[in-house]
Amino acid sequence: MELTANAFGRNARKALLDKTLQEALGRTTGRFLAHRDAAAAAFPEFEATRERASRIKRDVLDHLDTYLARFIEEAEKRGTIVHVARDAGQAREIAARIARDEGVTLAVKSKSMAAEEVSLNEALEGAGVTVVESDLGEFIIQLAGEAPSHIIAPAVHKTREQVSRLFERHLGEPRTDSIPELVGMARRHLRAKFLSAGMGVSGGNFLVADTGSVVLVTNEGNGRMGTALPRVHLAVVGIEKVIPRMADLPTFLRLLPRSASGQTISSYVSIVTGTRRAGDPEGPERMHILLLDCGRSAILEGKYREILKCIRCAACLNTCPVYQSVGGHAYGWVYSGPIGAVLTPLLVGLPEAAALPDASTLCGACADVCPVKIPLPDFLLELRSDARDQGLKTPGEIAAMKGYAGVMKRAGLLEAIERIGGVLGQFFTKGKGIGGLPYPFSGWTERRDFPAPAAQPFRKLWKIRRGVTR
Amino acid sequence: MRAEGPIPVSLFFTCLADAFSPGVCSATVEVLERFGATVNVPLSQTCCGQPAFNSGNRKEARAMARKFLLSFPDDGYIVTPSGSCATMVKHGYPALFRDEPRTLARARAVGERIHELSGFLVDVLGVTDPKSDFSGKVTYHDSCHLRRGLGVAEQPRKLLRAIPGVEFVEMEESDRCCGFGGVFSIKYPQISCRMTERKVERILATGASYVTAGDLGCLLNIGGLMSRIGYPVKTIHLAEILAGKTAATSVAG
Ligand code: SF4
């Protein structure tokens, strides 16, 4: 996927002017969030479960090597072929090789952020495979030639009218504004693909170390059909998705749908453990798991390791007022919202995405809802500090900060400046707000007034009072 | 209620209030004195360093934080009319000095002693009636750092409800960020304004004549937008309501 993270400001301005997007964002994020809050409130063990999930994930990160080795061993025992990709290029090579070796020409794919991360579709298409997205939202945006804008609602930015027009153009379906009809059209079209595809490509929400299973949590039957019907199944999953035991799974299955959309449980949970055995009515003949490192080992070594606890529930997106204002595309890569603002710079390199950590008011709403307790605001602050250390701040900002600190180190100097400011402020504004400030504050005053400095700062007033009362 | 006798309080007046809304600082002193505090104002204090810290400029933030730590006496309470500045000292300083054990210890100790005004009144002094003669219909905005950083949400509401002349109305999404975010509002003014507009809509919907908060930054931001549009709602700092100021003109708007 093309990376435009550093154009966040430009992307965001465009998004703010996009009326359809604005309406969709208001509708969807608000609804998800309200449902999430209700679900958390109605589940007395929510806090305890959250605490447990966070602990399990921390343990996983502390012993990732061991758990991964166990996972690979158990998966291979059950006939699964496991591949590990160091980076995106290697992941694409492996995927293309699998497709060629398996003689696949059509693949049905269910939504996977990890696949998006390495541009898997391109790789498969390069190997002569037609890839059909089978998640309804993904299917829609694939027809539109766009990228997803939300972790769990990739086509949140599309109206039903736009969808109907896409279906008319690409599938030859009649126009309708009935959502059930639109869903029916997509289903009919996709059913045929499921039956004829040679390979099903999926992501994976969890990898279970003690059984070698891949767990898929979905709300449409596509995950199940894509893993059961085609001859070959390829799951593309980040290495951090491993959990120690099958017994840990319920903890996460309680948190994920509740945090994502407020559901107590999602419609489908598929646990895929190896290939079809003799006597099994269905299941893939061959199963491949492509484990992505792609920068994760490096994150694991550093101060941001807890970001790898993320279970991609999107609660932080839904609650983030910045995400709610600009949507996912503004973040310029696979991951958006607060998780994207932290994860993207870590995966693609801070210089490529330094704009993202600044795209937050640090209001803390994301940390409040994160089911695995990732300290997202602390990480945003830390990344801003790294940006300074790596020389990614503009000379203007550094000079301004130095000047500011220079003044603040001396109370007397500050008072003198306040006095001058007070006089000027009163003289030019007659005590009213300031309507226009020079760059870099000009954006601030475009639609807001800035207060004029007081004629006498408090420090002075206090000195007067003390002088009088003494 | 705490034991009898004078309550030693050092006022951390914040650089923003000092320069733009000295009335907020005076009101804070007035309220503290009303409930038995002897207020000391260390005049060597300047800024806690939050803008530098929040923009990733830790070297500068550290310099300011060091100065802050030296500006206040070794004991007694430190009270400030700002949730975000208190949060900076309480939670920001330990991050800043994590590699400097001695300063870290000092920072932790100071962090223990620092309180935001409404939290201090309710939790430490046990105030149930602020004895304010303020009157008007008031709505309250939860500033992010006060609510999430310090966990102060019920205290200001309790105080407001206890003022006979105040008709308190909750706004929807009272805990949603107003879009200020310090450097954020300068770096991304359009997004910031969109967030502020939503906040202002919620405020207008209450029909209140005043919007109050425990953070001046939010009020300057919200007030700045309302003043530009010419809305009739006034922004007023919680300290001023508690002090019983009726002419709410010290904050923009
Ligand atoms: S960071 Fe937390 S809230 Fe955000 S997607 Fe990941 S798990 Fe969910």
XYZ file of C-alpha atoms and ligand atoms in Angstrom:
731
model
C 0.000 0.000 0.000
C 1.292 3.435 -0.900
C 2.584 5.421 2.029
C 1.456 9.038 2.426
C 1.671 9.348 6.206
C 3.729 12.517 6.100
C 1.044 14.192 4.029
C -1.313 13.820 6.984
C -2.083 17.540 7.088
C -2.988 17.683 3.416
C -4.905 14.399 3.547
C -6.814 15.626 6.578
C -7.821 18.909 4.981
C -9.221 16.986 2.050
C -11.112 14.673 4.376
C -12.607 17.581 6.293
C -14.146 18.875 3.079
C -15.504 15.471 2.012
C -19.169 15.608 2.952
C -19.964 11.906 2.422
C -17.017 10.902 4.526
C -17.974 13.303 7.269
C -21.481 11.903 7.470
C -20.264 8.307 7.428
C -17.741 8.992 10.163
C -20.311 10.588 12.421
C -22.674 7.692 11.894
C -20.322 4.771 12.242
C -17.730 5.731 14.801
C -20.415 7.088 17.105
C -22.464 3.939 16.850
C -19.508 1.602 17.417
C -18.383 3.643 20.373
C -21.807 3.783 22.007
C -22.172 0.028 21.595
C -18.682 -0.544 22.928
C -19.361 1.522 26.029
C -22.668 -0.247 26.641
C -21.057 -3.662 26.166
C -18.209 -2.823 28.537
C -20.667 -1.516 31.128
C -22.861 -4.617 30.836
C -19.938 -6.989 31.316
C -18.937 -6.883 34.975
C -15.650 -8.666 34.367
C -14.577 -6.262 31.654
C -11.810 -4.658 33.713
C -10.568 -7.969 35.070
C -10.600 -9.510 31.598
C -8.741 -6.537 30.222
C -6.135 -6.887 32.905
C -5.764 -10.594 32.165
C -5.494 -10.034 28.422
C -2.856 -7.408 28.952
C -0.897 -9.792 31.182
C -1.107 -12.682 28.734
C 0.077 -10.461 25.899
C 2.945 -9.139 27.964
C 4.020 -12.679 28.730
C 3.820 -13.496 25.019
C 6.088 -10.577 24.182
C 8.546 -11.564 26.887
C 8.849 -15.060 25.415
C 7.870 -14.550 21.817
C 10.617 -16.858 20.503
C 9.463 -19.767 22.621
C 5.791 -19.350 21.803
C 6.480 -18.954 18.097
C 8.664 -22.030 18.010
C 5.940 -23.974 19.774
C 3.320 -22.654 17.378
C 5.356 -23.620 14.327
C 6.075 -27.066 15.724
C 2.417 -27.772 16.509
C 1.203 -26.368 13.189
C 3.679 -28.441 11.209
C 2.670 -31.509 13.172
C -0.810 -30.995 11.781
C 0.291 -30.705 8.207
C 0.515 -26.930 7.955
C 3.413 -25.428 6.050
C 4.806 -22.428 7.934
C 6.802 -19.658 6.271
C 8.420 -16.671 7.951
C 8.987 -13.388 6.115
C 11.580 -10.941 7.355
C 10.214 -8.058 5.340
C 7.478 -7.123 2.900
C 9.523 -8.063 -0.157
C 10.188 -11.508 1.178
C 6.526 -11.920 2.104
C 5.514 -11.114 -1.457
C 8.047 -13.547 -2.877
C 6.847 -16.337 -0.636
C 3.175 -15.670 -1.442
C 3.855 -15.595 -5.179
C 5.832 -18.824 -4.954
C 3.048 -20.548 -3.050
C 0.505 -19.444 -5.657
C 2.661 -20.691 -8.522
C 3.532 -23.987 -6.853
C -0.095 -24.623 -6.011
C -1.204 -23.711 -9.528
C -3.695 -21.123 -8.363
C -5.350 -18.665 -10.767
C -8.216 -17.359 -8.636
C -8.043 -16.517 -4.941
C -10.738 -15.348 -2.565
C -9.386 -13.208 0.195
C -10.890 -12.203 3.493
C -9.869 -8.967 5.124
C -6.326 -8.864 6.453
C -4.385 -5.830 7.582
C -1.184 -7.855 7.507
C -1.747 -8.705 3.836
C -2.383 -5.029 3.155
C 0.848 -4.173 4.950
C 2.960 -6.158 2.480
C 0.791 -5.393 -0.605
C -0.021 -9.057 -0.974
C -2.624 -8.569 -3.698
C -0.031 -7.087 -6.023
C 2.287 -10.011 -5.429
C -0.426 -12.542 -6.157
C -1.591 -10.679 -9.214
C 2.022 -10.606 -10.372
C 1.980 -14.406 -10.108
C -1.038 -14.546 -12.387
C -3.679 -14.845 -9.687
C -6.943 -12.888 -9.725
C -7.678 -11.840 -6.158
C -11.255 -11.207 -5.110
C -11.866 -9.532 -1.784
C -14.669 -11.393 -0.082
C -15.374 -9.214 2.927
C -18.295 -7.017 1.893
C -16.553 -3.759 2.764
C -13.298 -4.830 1.140
C -15.154 -6.077 -1.899
C -16.746 -2.651 -2.314
C -13.534 -0.736 -2.063
C -11.745 -3.191 -4.302
C -14.326 -2.401 -6.978
C -13.771 1.293 -6.292
C -9.998 0.866 -6.492
C -9.443 2.314 -3.033
C -7.803 1.328 0.222
C -9.663 0.513 3.441
C -10.223 3.396 5.827
C -11.154 1.587 9.016
C -9.865 -1.573 10.666
C -13.242 -3.200 11.074
C -15.383 -1.178 8.663
C -13.166 -0.708 5.621
C -15.827 0.931 3.449
C -17.197 3.178 6.153
C -16.595 6.132 3.853
C -18.969 4.911 1.109
C -22.694 5.655 0.834
C -25.188 3.033 -0.318
C -25.755 5.106 -3.445
C -22.061 4.969 -4.276
C -22.075 1.236 -3.632
C -25.064 0.715 -5.895
C -23.354 2.637 -8.665
C -20.229 0.484 -8.267
C -22.302 -2.715 -8.451
C -24.089 -1.437 -11.533
C -20.848 -0.650 -13.299
C -18.816 -3.708 -12.300
C -21.374 -6.447 -11.722
C -24.121 -5.317 -14.103
C -26.653 -5.220 -11.257
C -29.686 -2.912 -11.307
C -29.624 0.216 -9.143
C -31.167 -0.039 -5.688
C -30.993 1.768 -2.406
C -31.921 -1.268 -0.343
C -29.013 -2.486 1.751
C -30.300 -6.100 1.931
C -30.518 -6.135 -1.871
C -26.992 -4.812 -2.175
C -25.736 -7.433 0.257
C -27.612 -10.092 -1.759
C -25.917 -8.975 -4.976
C -22.483 -9.158 -3.414
C -23.269 -12.541 -1.901
C -24.411 -14.036 -5.205
C -21.367 -12.736 -6.948
C -19.001 -13.958 -4.239
C -20.576 -17.414 -3.812
C -19.524 -18.279 -7.334
C -16.000 -17.147 -6.577
C -15.744 -19.187 -3.382
C -16.705 -22.297 -5.300
C -14.240 -21.815 -8.118
C -11.243 -20.310 -6.284
C -8.164 -22.471 -5.868
C -6.936 -20.605 -2.823
C -8.456 -18.821 0.134
C -6.323 -16.059 1.632
C -7.031 -14.866 5.143
C -5.480 -12.947 7.948
C -5.569 -14.284 11.462
C -6.659 -12.723 14.728
C -4.800 -15.161 16.932
C -2.257 -17.948 16.580
C -2.590 -20.551 19.278
C 0.816 -21.924 20.281
C -0.234 -25.132 21.986
C -2.411 -26.334 19.096
C -0.888 -24.645 16.047
C -4.276 -23.140 15.177
C -5.147 -19.943 13.379
C -8.208 -18.185 14.786
C -10.348 -15.979 12.577
C -12.979 -13.673 14.026
C -15.439 -12.348 11.461
C -18.973 -11.141 11.094
C -19.564 -12.464 7.625
C -19.384 -16.095 6.603
C -16.608 -15.265 4.178
C -13.793 -16.185 6.514
C -15.277 -19.600 7.015
C -15.982 -20.218 3.327
C -12.596 -18.919 2.234
C -10.815 -21.268 4.605
C -13.015 -24.325 4.052
C -13.956 -24.374 0.372
C -10.823 -23.723 -1.690
C -8.211 -26.416 -2.051
C -5.452 -24.284 -0.534
C -5.599 -21.927 2.451
C -3.005 -19.227 3.009
C -3.115 -17.294 6.278
C -0.990 -14.151 6.554
C -0.400 -13.182 10.161
C 1.961 -10.968 12.156
C 4.222 -12.893 14.527
C 2.877 -10.960 17.520
C -0.552 -12.522 17.165
C 0.481 -15.669 18.958
C -1.183 -16.546 22.272
C 0.130 -19.315 24.526
C -2.807 -21.674 24.949
C -6.219 -22.472 23.564
C -7.423 -21.833 27.114
C -6.406 -18.170 26.689
C -8.595 -17.700 23.670
C -11.873 -16.990 25.519
C -10.259 -14.024 27.258
C -9.595 -12.417 23.906
C -12.839 -13.494 22.320
C -14.658 -11.706 25.119
C -12.762 -8.495 24.565
C -12.380 -8.232 20.808
C -16.010 -8.008 19.617
C -17.074 -5.980 22.625
C -14.324 -3.449 22.016
C -14.795 -3.411 18.260
C -18.516 -3.077 17.780
C -20.121 -3.789 21.121
C -21.134 -7.323 20.198
C -20.897 -9.886 23.002
C -19.558 -12.357 20.469
C -18.897 -12.027 16.779
C -21.000 -13.987 14.278
C -18.214 -16.337 13.268
C -15.167 -17.652 15.024
C -13.199 -20.088 12.888
C -10.437 -22.115 14.445
C -8.378 -23.618 11.675
C -6.097 -26.380 12.882
C -4.186 -27.984 10.072
C -5.328 -29.519 6.834
C -8.292 -31.740 6.122
C -7.879 -35.132 7.745
C -9.211 -38.402 6.369
C -12.952 -38.407 6.917
C -13.247 -34.615 7.358
C -16.175 -33.345 5.282
C -14.371 -30.133 4.348
C -11.236 -28.133 4.862
C -8.204 -27.260 2.756
C -5.999 -29.952 1.316
C -2.991 -27.724 1.826
C -2.506 -25.079 4.428
C 0.170 -22.385 4.470
C 0.820 -19.858 7.187
C 2.910 -16.853 6.295
C 4.251 -15.262 9.455
C 5.256 -11.644 9.075
C 8.110 -10.160 10.996
C 8.375 -6.985 8.898
C 9.860 -4.858 11.658
C 8.153 -6.517 14.584
C 11.288 -8.094 16.063
C 12.895 -4.681 16.057
C 9.895 -3.180 17.880
C 10.080 -6.018 20.371
C 13.609 -5.005 21.314
C 12.765 -1.402 22.054
C 10.741 0.844 24.322
C 7.559 0.491 22.263
C 7.242 -3.279 22.604
C 3.799 -3.073 24.203
C 2.342 -1.788 20.950
C 2.605 -5.418 19.824
C -0.142 -6.295 22.305
C -2.663 -4.754 19.907
C -5.533 -7.035 18.896
C -6.758 -4.662 16.151
C -10.166 -4.030 17.654
C -10.326 -0.425 16.418
C -11.815 0.876 19.660
C -9.096 3.512 19.763
C -10.080 4.715 16.296
C -13.734 4.970 17.139
C -13.123 6.986 20.257
C -10.418 9.252 18.843
C -11.755 12.734 18.059
C -9.061 13.229 15.448
C -9.932 9.982 13.664
C -13.609 10.875 13.937
C -12.843 14.156 12.192
C -10.662 12.934 9.344
C -11.185 9.184 8.908
C -8.634 6.532 8.088
C -7.267 7.577 4.704
C -5.712 10.719 6.167
C -3.233 8.565 8.079
C -1.781 7.500 4.779
C -1.171 3.794 5.377
C -2.728 0.524 6.522
C -3.220 1.433 10.158
C -5.085 4.544 11.178
C -6.201 6.361 14.288
C -4.145 6.217 17.481
C -2.818 2.718 16.827
C -1.744 3.840 13.349
C -0.146 6.995 14.681
C 2.122 4.828 16.815
C 2.491 1.661 14.764
C 3.057 3.202 11.338
C 6.195 5.161 12.316
C 7.529 2.057 14.044
C 6.952 -0.174 11.035
C 7.924 2.161 8.212
C 10.447 4.334 10.070
C 9.822 7.590 11.894
C 11.209 9.827 9.130
C 8.548 8.425 6.779
C 5.694 9.082 9.181
C 6.796 11.762 11.631
C 3.602 13.725 10.991
C 1.449 11.055 12.617
C 2.551 11.239 16.267
C 1.716 14.943 16.160
C -1.810 14.190 14.963
C -3.240 13.898 18.445
C -4.364 16.233 21.205
C -3.176 13.632 23.733
C -6.682 13.583 25.150
C -6.191 10.027 26.348
C -9.524 8.630 25.170
C -7.730 5.850 23.276
C -5.934 4.546 26.343
C -9.256 4.524 28.198
C -10.788 2.052 25.770
C -7.851 -0.088 24.667
C -8.726 -3.632 25.772
C -5.087 -4.624 26.223
C -4.057 -1.404 27.948
C -1.529 -0.053 25.503
C -0.300 3.348 26.717
C -0.922 5.003 23.347
C -0.598 8.654 24.492
C 2.707 7.924 26.245
C 3.988 6.338 23.052
C 2.891 9.345 20.997
C 4.836 11.595 23.345
C 7.845 9.312 23.199
C 7.776 9.312 19.397
C 7.641 13.099 19.347
C 10.735 13.100 21.495
C 12.420 10.588 19.174
C 11.589 12.903 16.280
C 13.535 15.655 17.973
C 16.457 13.308 18.696
C 16.507 12.105 15.105
C 16.639 15.636 13.761
C 13.128 15.530 12.333
C 11.926 18.790 13.846
C 12.035 21.951 11.773
C 14.765 24.451 12.685
C 11.946 26.946 13.340
C 10.360 24.771 15.970
C 13.651 24.057 17.670
C 14.558 27.737 17.726
C 11.132 28.622 19.110
C 11.450 26.006 21.842
C 14.924 27.159 22.781
C 13.765 30.751 22.941
C 10.755 29.797 24.990
C 12.805 27.746 27.435
C 15.340 30.561 27.655
C 12.644 32.976 28.769
C 10.969 30.536 31.134
C 14.211 29.892 32.944
C 14.132 33.454 34.225
C 11.039 34.750 35.969
C 12.256 38.346 35.720
C 12.654 38.149 31.966
C 9.222 36.571 31.629
C 7.712 39.383 33.652
C 9.356 42.006 31.493
C 8.027 40.347 28.353
C 4.578 40.064 29.889
C 4.659 43.758 30.688
C 5.521 44.682 27.110
C 2.946 42.195 25.808
C 0.318 43.626 28.106
C 0.931 47.178 26.950
C 0.972 46.232 23.264
C -2.027 43.934 23.660
C -4.148 46.580 25.319
C -2.998 49.214 22.859
C -3.759 47.213 19.718
C -6.777 45.204 20.777
C -8.369 47.407 23.404
C -8.706 44.341 25.587
C -10.569 42.285 22.995
C -9.363 39.024 21.451
C -6.727 39.005 18.724
C -8.200 38.029 15.370
C -5.034 37.475 13.372
C -1.638 36.195 14.437
C 1.406 35.714 12.210
C 2.695 32.290 11.114
C 2.915 29.688 12.686
C -0.107 30.791 14.729
C -2.061 32.043 11.736
C -3.966 28.765 11.459
C -5.087 29.168 15.033
C -6.663 32.540 14.455
C -8.219 31.683 11.116
C -11.454 30.748 12.821
C -10.733 31.560 16.448
C -9.717 34.640 18.379
C -6.702 34.570 20.598
C -6.867 36.381 23.934
C -4.953 39.606 24.370
C -2.363 39.527 27.160
C -3.633 41.053 30.388
C -2.574 44.630 31.117
C -0.970 43.415 34.336
C 0.069 39.814 34.843
C -0.855 38.066 38.054
C 2.721 38.161 39.284
C 2.558 41.943 39.253
C -0.866 42.051 40.898
C 0.384 39.794 43.650
C 3.407 41.967 44.263
C 1.125 44.990 44.548
C -1.162 43.171 46.945
C 1.710 42.022 49.080
C 3.158 45.523 49.131
C -0.168 46.953 50.236
C -0.979 44.403 52.880
C 2.442 44.332 54.441
C -12.375 17.597 57.155
C -8.738 18.015 58.063
C -7.458 19.188 61.424
C -7.767 22.801 62.577
C -5.018 25.302 61.970
C -3.657 27.113 58.959
C -3.261 25.063 55.801
C -0.045 25.905 54.002
C -0.631 26.143 50.251
C 1.751 27.272 47.554
C -0.022 28.570 44.481
C 1.150 27.320 41.105
C -0.560 29.979 39.070
C 0.480 28.682 35.585
C 2.099 30.846 32.931
C -1.052 30.938 30.822
C -3.272 32.341 33.573
C -0.503 34.678 34.695
C -0.299 36.328 31.301
C -3.845 36.076 29.970
C -6.228 35.645 32.882
C -4.729 36.921 36.129
C -8.294 37.014 37.486
C -8.253 33.223 37.543
C -5.192 33.260 39.798
C -6.708 35.874 42.120
C -9.925 33.877 42.285
C -7.955 30.753 43.192
C -6.256 32.581 46.048
C -9.595 33.938 47.228
C -11.214 30.510 47.325
C -8.240 28.902 49.042
C -8.168 31.610 51.707
C -11.906 31.264 52.227
C -11.329 27.690 53.339
C -8.504 28.359 55.698
C -5.389 28.201 53.533
C -2.439 30.491 53.955
C -1.435 31.064 50.392
C 2.169 31.526 49.448
C 2.974 32.524 45.891
C 6.509 31.564 44.854
C 7.415 34.324 42.434
C 10.311 32.515 40.824
C 7.947 30.013 39.146
C 7.327 30.332 35.425
C 6.092 27.464 33.251
C 5.959 23.776 34.097
C 7.387 22.916 30.664
C 4.326 21.185 29.312
C 4.416 22.748 25.822
C 7.996 21.596 25.378
C 7.288 18.135 26.784
C 4.183 17.623 24.696
C 5.948 18.638 21.521
C 8.795 16.213 22.149
C 11.375 18.817 23.124
C 12.484 17.104 26.301
C 15.749 18.918 26.767
C 13.937 22.214 27.107
C 11.157 20.610 29.116
C 13.732 19.263 31.552
C 15.284 22.673 32.009
C 11.902 24.161 32.829
C 10.903 21.278 35.058
C 14.113 21.646 37.059
C 13.375 25.281 37.568
C 9.842 24.449 38.611
C 11.005 21.921 41.186
C 13.352 24.500 42.711
C 10.697 27.197 42.800
C 8.478 25.494 45.351
C 9.125 24.908 49.063
C 9.863 21.433 50.401
C 6.564 20.898 52.112
C 2.923 21.937 52.165
C 0.381 21.592 49.416
C 0.797 22.954 45.918
C -2.483 23.947 44.299
C -3.129 25.058 40.757
C -6.181 26.100 38.764
C -5.164 23.765 35.931
C -5.697 20.064 35.419
C -3.174 19.821 32.630
C -0.351 21.601 34.449
C -0.919 19.437 37.525
C -0.868 16.351 35.296
C 2.379 17.502 33.755
C 4.068 17.688 37.145
C 2.500 14.493 38.446
C 2.912 12.258 35.399
C 5.143 14.122 32.967
C 8.039 14.815 35.315
C 8.625 11.169 36.252
C 8.927 10.409 32.529
C 11.298 13.326 32.013
C 13.603 12.339 34.853
C 13.446 8.579 34.614
C 17.218 8.434 34.168
C 18.046 10.896 36.944
C 17.263 9.215 40.272
C 17.751 12.259 42.493
C 15.621 14.612 40.463
C 13.122 11.810 39.979
C 12.719 11.457 43.725
C 12.172 15.189 44.085
C 9.707 15.163 41.171
C 7.751 12.311 42.720
C 7.593 14.072 46.073
C 6.380 17.302 44.489
C 3.916 15.315 42.387
C 2.452 13.874 45.588
C 1.823 17.349 46.928
C 0.286 18.905 43.851
C -3.478 19.263 43.421
C -5.855 20.856 41.024
C -8.142 23.334 42.768
C -11.510 21.529 42.720
C -9.946 18.189 43.610
C -8.093 19.855 46.468
C -11.210 21.542 47.829
C -13.338 18.407 47.769
C -10.863 15.612 48.451
C -8.387 17.307 50.768
C -10.347 20.055 52.483
C -13.685 18.262 52.419
C -15.531 21.312 51.127
C -19.187 20.626 50.399
C -20.419 24.211 50.096
C -18.129 26.542 48.178
C -19.961 29.582 49.630
C -20.144 31.312 46.288
C -22.755 33.866 45.323
C -22.325 33.223 41.617
C -25.573 32.977 39.726
C -26.398 31.749 36.250
C -27.009 28.690 34.113
C -23.709 26.825 33.822
C -22.436 23.844 31.854
C -19.133 22.085 32.515
C -16.503 20.846 30.069
C -14.279 18.012 31.316
C -10.810 18.911 30.227
C -8.968 15.768 29.191
C -6.041 15.958 31.552
C -8.142 16.861 34.556
C -10.520 13.991 33.993
C -8.219 11.324 32.621
C -4.887 12.462 34.010
C -6.020 13.228 37.548
C -9.354 11.433 37.713
C -11.121 14.622 38.744
C -14.640 14.606 37.310
C -17.177 14.488 40.121
C -15.521 17.115 42.312
C -16.206 20.171 40.120
C -19.774 19.008 39.536
C -20.370 18.607 43.269
C -19.108 22.107 43.879
C -21.170 23.629 41.083
C -24.330 21.895 42.246
C -23.780 23.211 45.758
C -23.909 26.849 44.670
C -27.482 28.075 45.263
C -27.500 30.529 42.369
C -26.086 28.096 39.832
C -28.356 26.112 37.571
C -26.082 23.293 36.452
C -26.724 21.555 33.113
C -24.684 18.688 31.665
C -23.710 18.954 28.013
C -23.509 15.902 25.791
C -20.014 14.498 25.303
C -18.749 16.662 28.146
C -15.587 14.531 28.297
C -14.782 14.820 24.612
C -11.667 16.805 23.795
C -12.330 20.417 22.736
C -9.582 20.231 20.131
C -7.037 22.430 21.860
C -4.181 20.054 22.595
C -1.577 22.843 22.775
C 0.802 22.355 19.846
C -1.872 20.301 18.067
C -4.048 23.377 17.613
C -1.123 25.123 15.956
C 0.039 22.193 13.821
C -3.398 21.039 12.733
C -5.673 24.061 13.142
C -8.372 22.782 10.782
C -8.874 19.512 12.627
C -8.641 21.343 15.905
C -11.357 23.783 14.835
C -13.611 20.976 13.677
C -13.360 19.458 17.141
C -13.962 22.811 18.783
C -17.038 23.406 16.623
C -18.516 20.134 17.812
C -17.816 21.098 21.410
C -19.424 24.511 20.898
C -22.519 22.880 19.373
C -22.885 20.755 22.484
C -22.477 23.797 24.683
C -25.087 25.823 22.778
C -27.531 22.919 22.950
C -27.634 23.177 26.742
C -28.917 26.743 26.682
C -26.363 27.651 29.364
C -25.108 31.204 29.707
C -21.708 30.052 30.937
C -19.351 27.239 30.111
C -16.768 26.456 32.722
C -13.788 24.103 33.065
C -10.768 23.492 35.225
C -8.298 24.306 32.471
C -7.692 27.689 30.993
C -6.330 26.312 27.713
C -9.643 24.683 26.827
C -11.535 27.814 27.767
C -9.313 30.056 25.658
C -9.821 27.693 22.750
C -13.588 27.318 23.119
C -13.998 31.001 23.937
C -11.858 31.991 20.958
C -14.198 30.219 18.559
C -17.354 31.484 20.220
C -16.087 35.042 20.306
C -15.289 34.886 16.586
C -18.764 33.649 15.764
C -20.367 35.960 18.277
C -22.111 33.364 20.419
C -23.665 34.608 23.640
C -22.179 31.946 25.932
C -19.415 33.175 28.222
C -16.373 31.126 29.156
C -15.433 31.313 32.785
C -12.859 29.385 34.786
C -14.186 27.223 37.601
C -12.075 29.167 40.110
C -13.928 32.343 39.213
C -17.320 30.727 39.675
C -16.217 29.356 43.016
C -14.913 32.764 44.034
C -18.245 34.252 43.085
C -17.263 36.540 40.276
C -20.341 37.644 38.394
C -18.646 39.654 35.707
C -17.078 36.872 33.713
C -14.770 38.739 31.438
C -11.365 37.486 32.350
C -11.325 34.745 29.742
C -11.661 35.323 26.015
C -15.230 35.300 24.821
S -4.391 -0.181 20.206
Fe -5.856 -1.107 21.622
S -7.788 -0.083 21.118
Fe -6.434 0.301 19.391
S -6.848 -1.324 17.939
Fe -5.148 -2.044 19.206
S -6.108 -3.192 20.859
Fe -7.723 -1.981 19.901
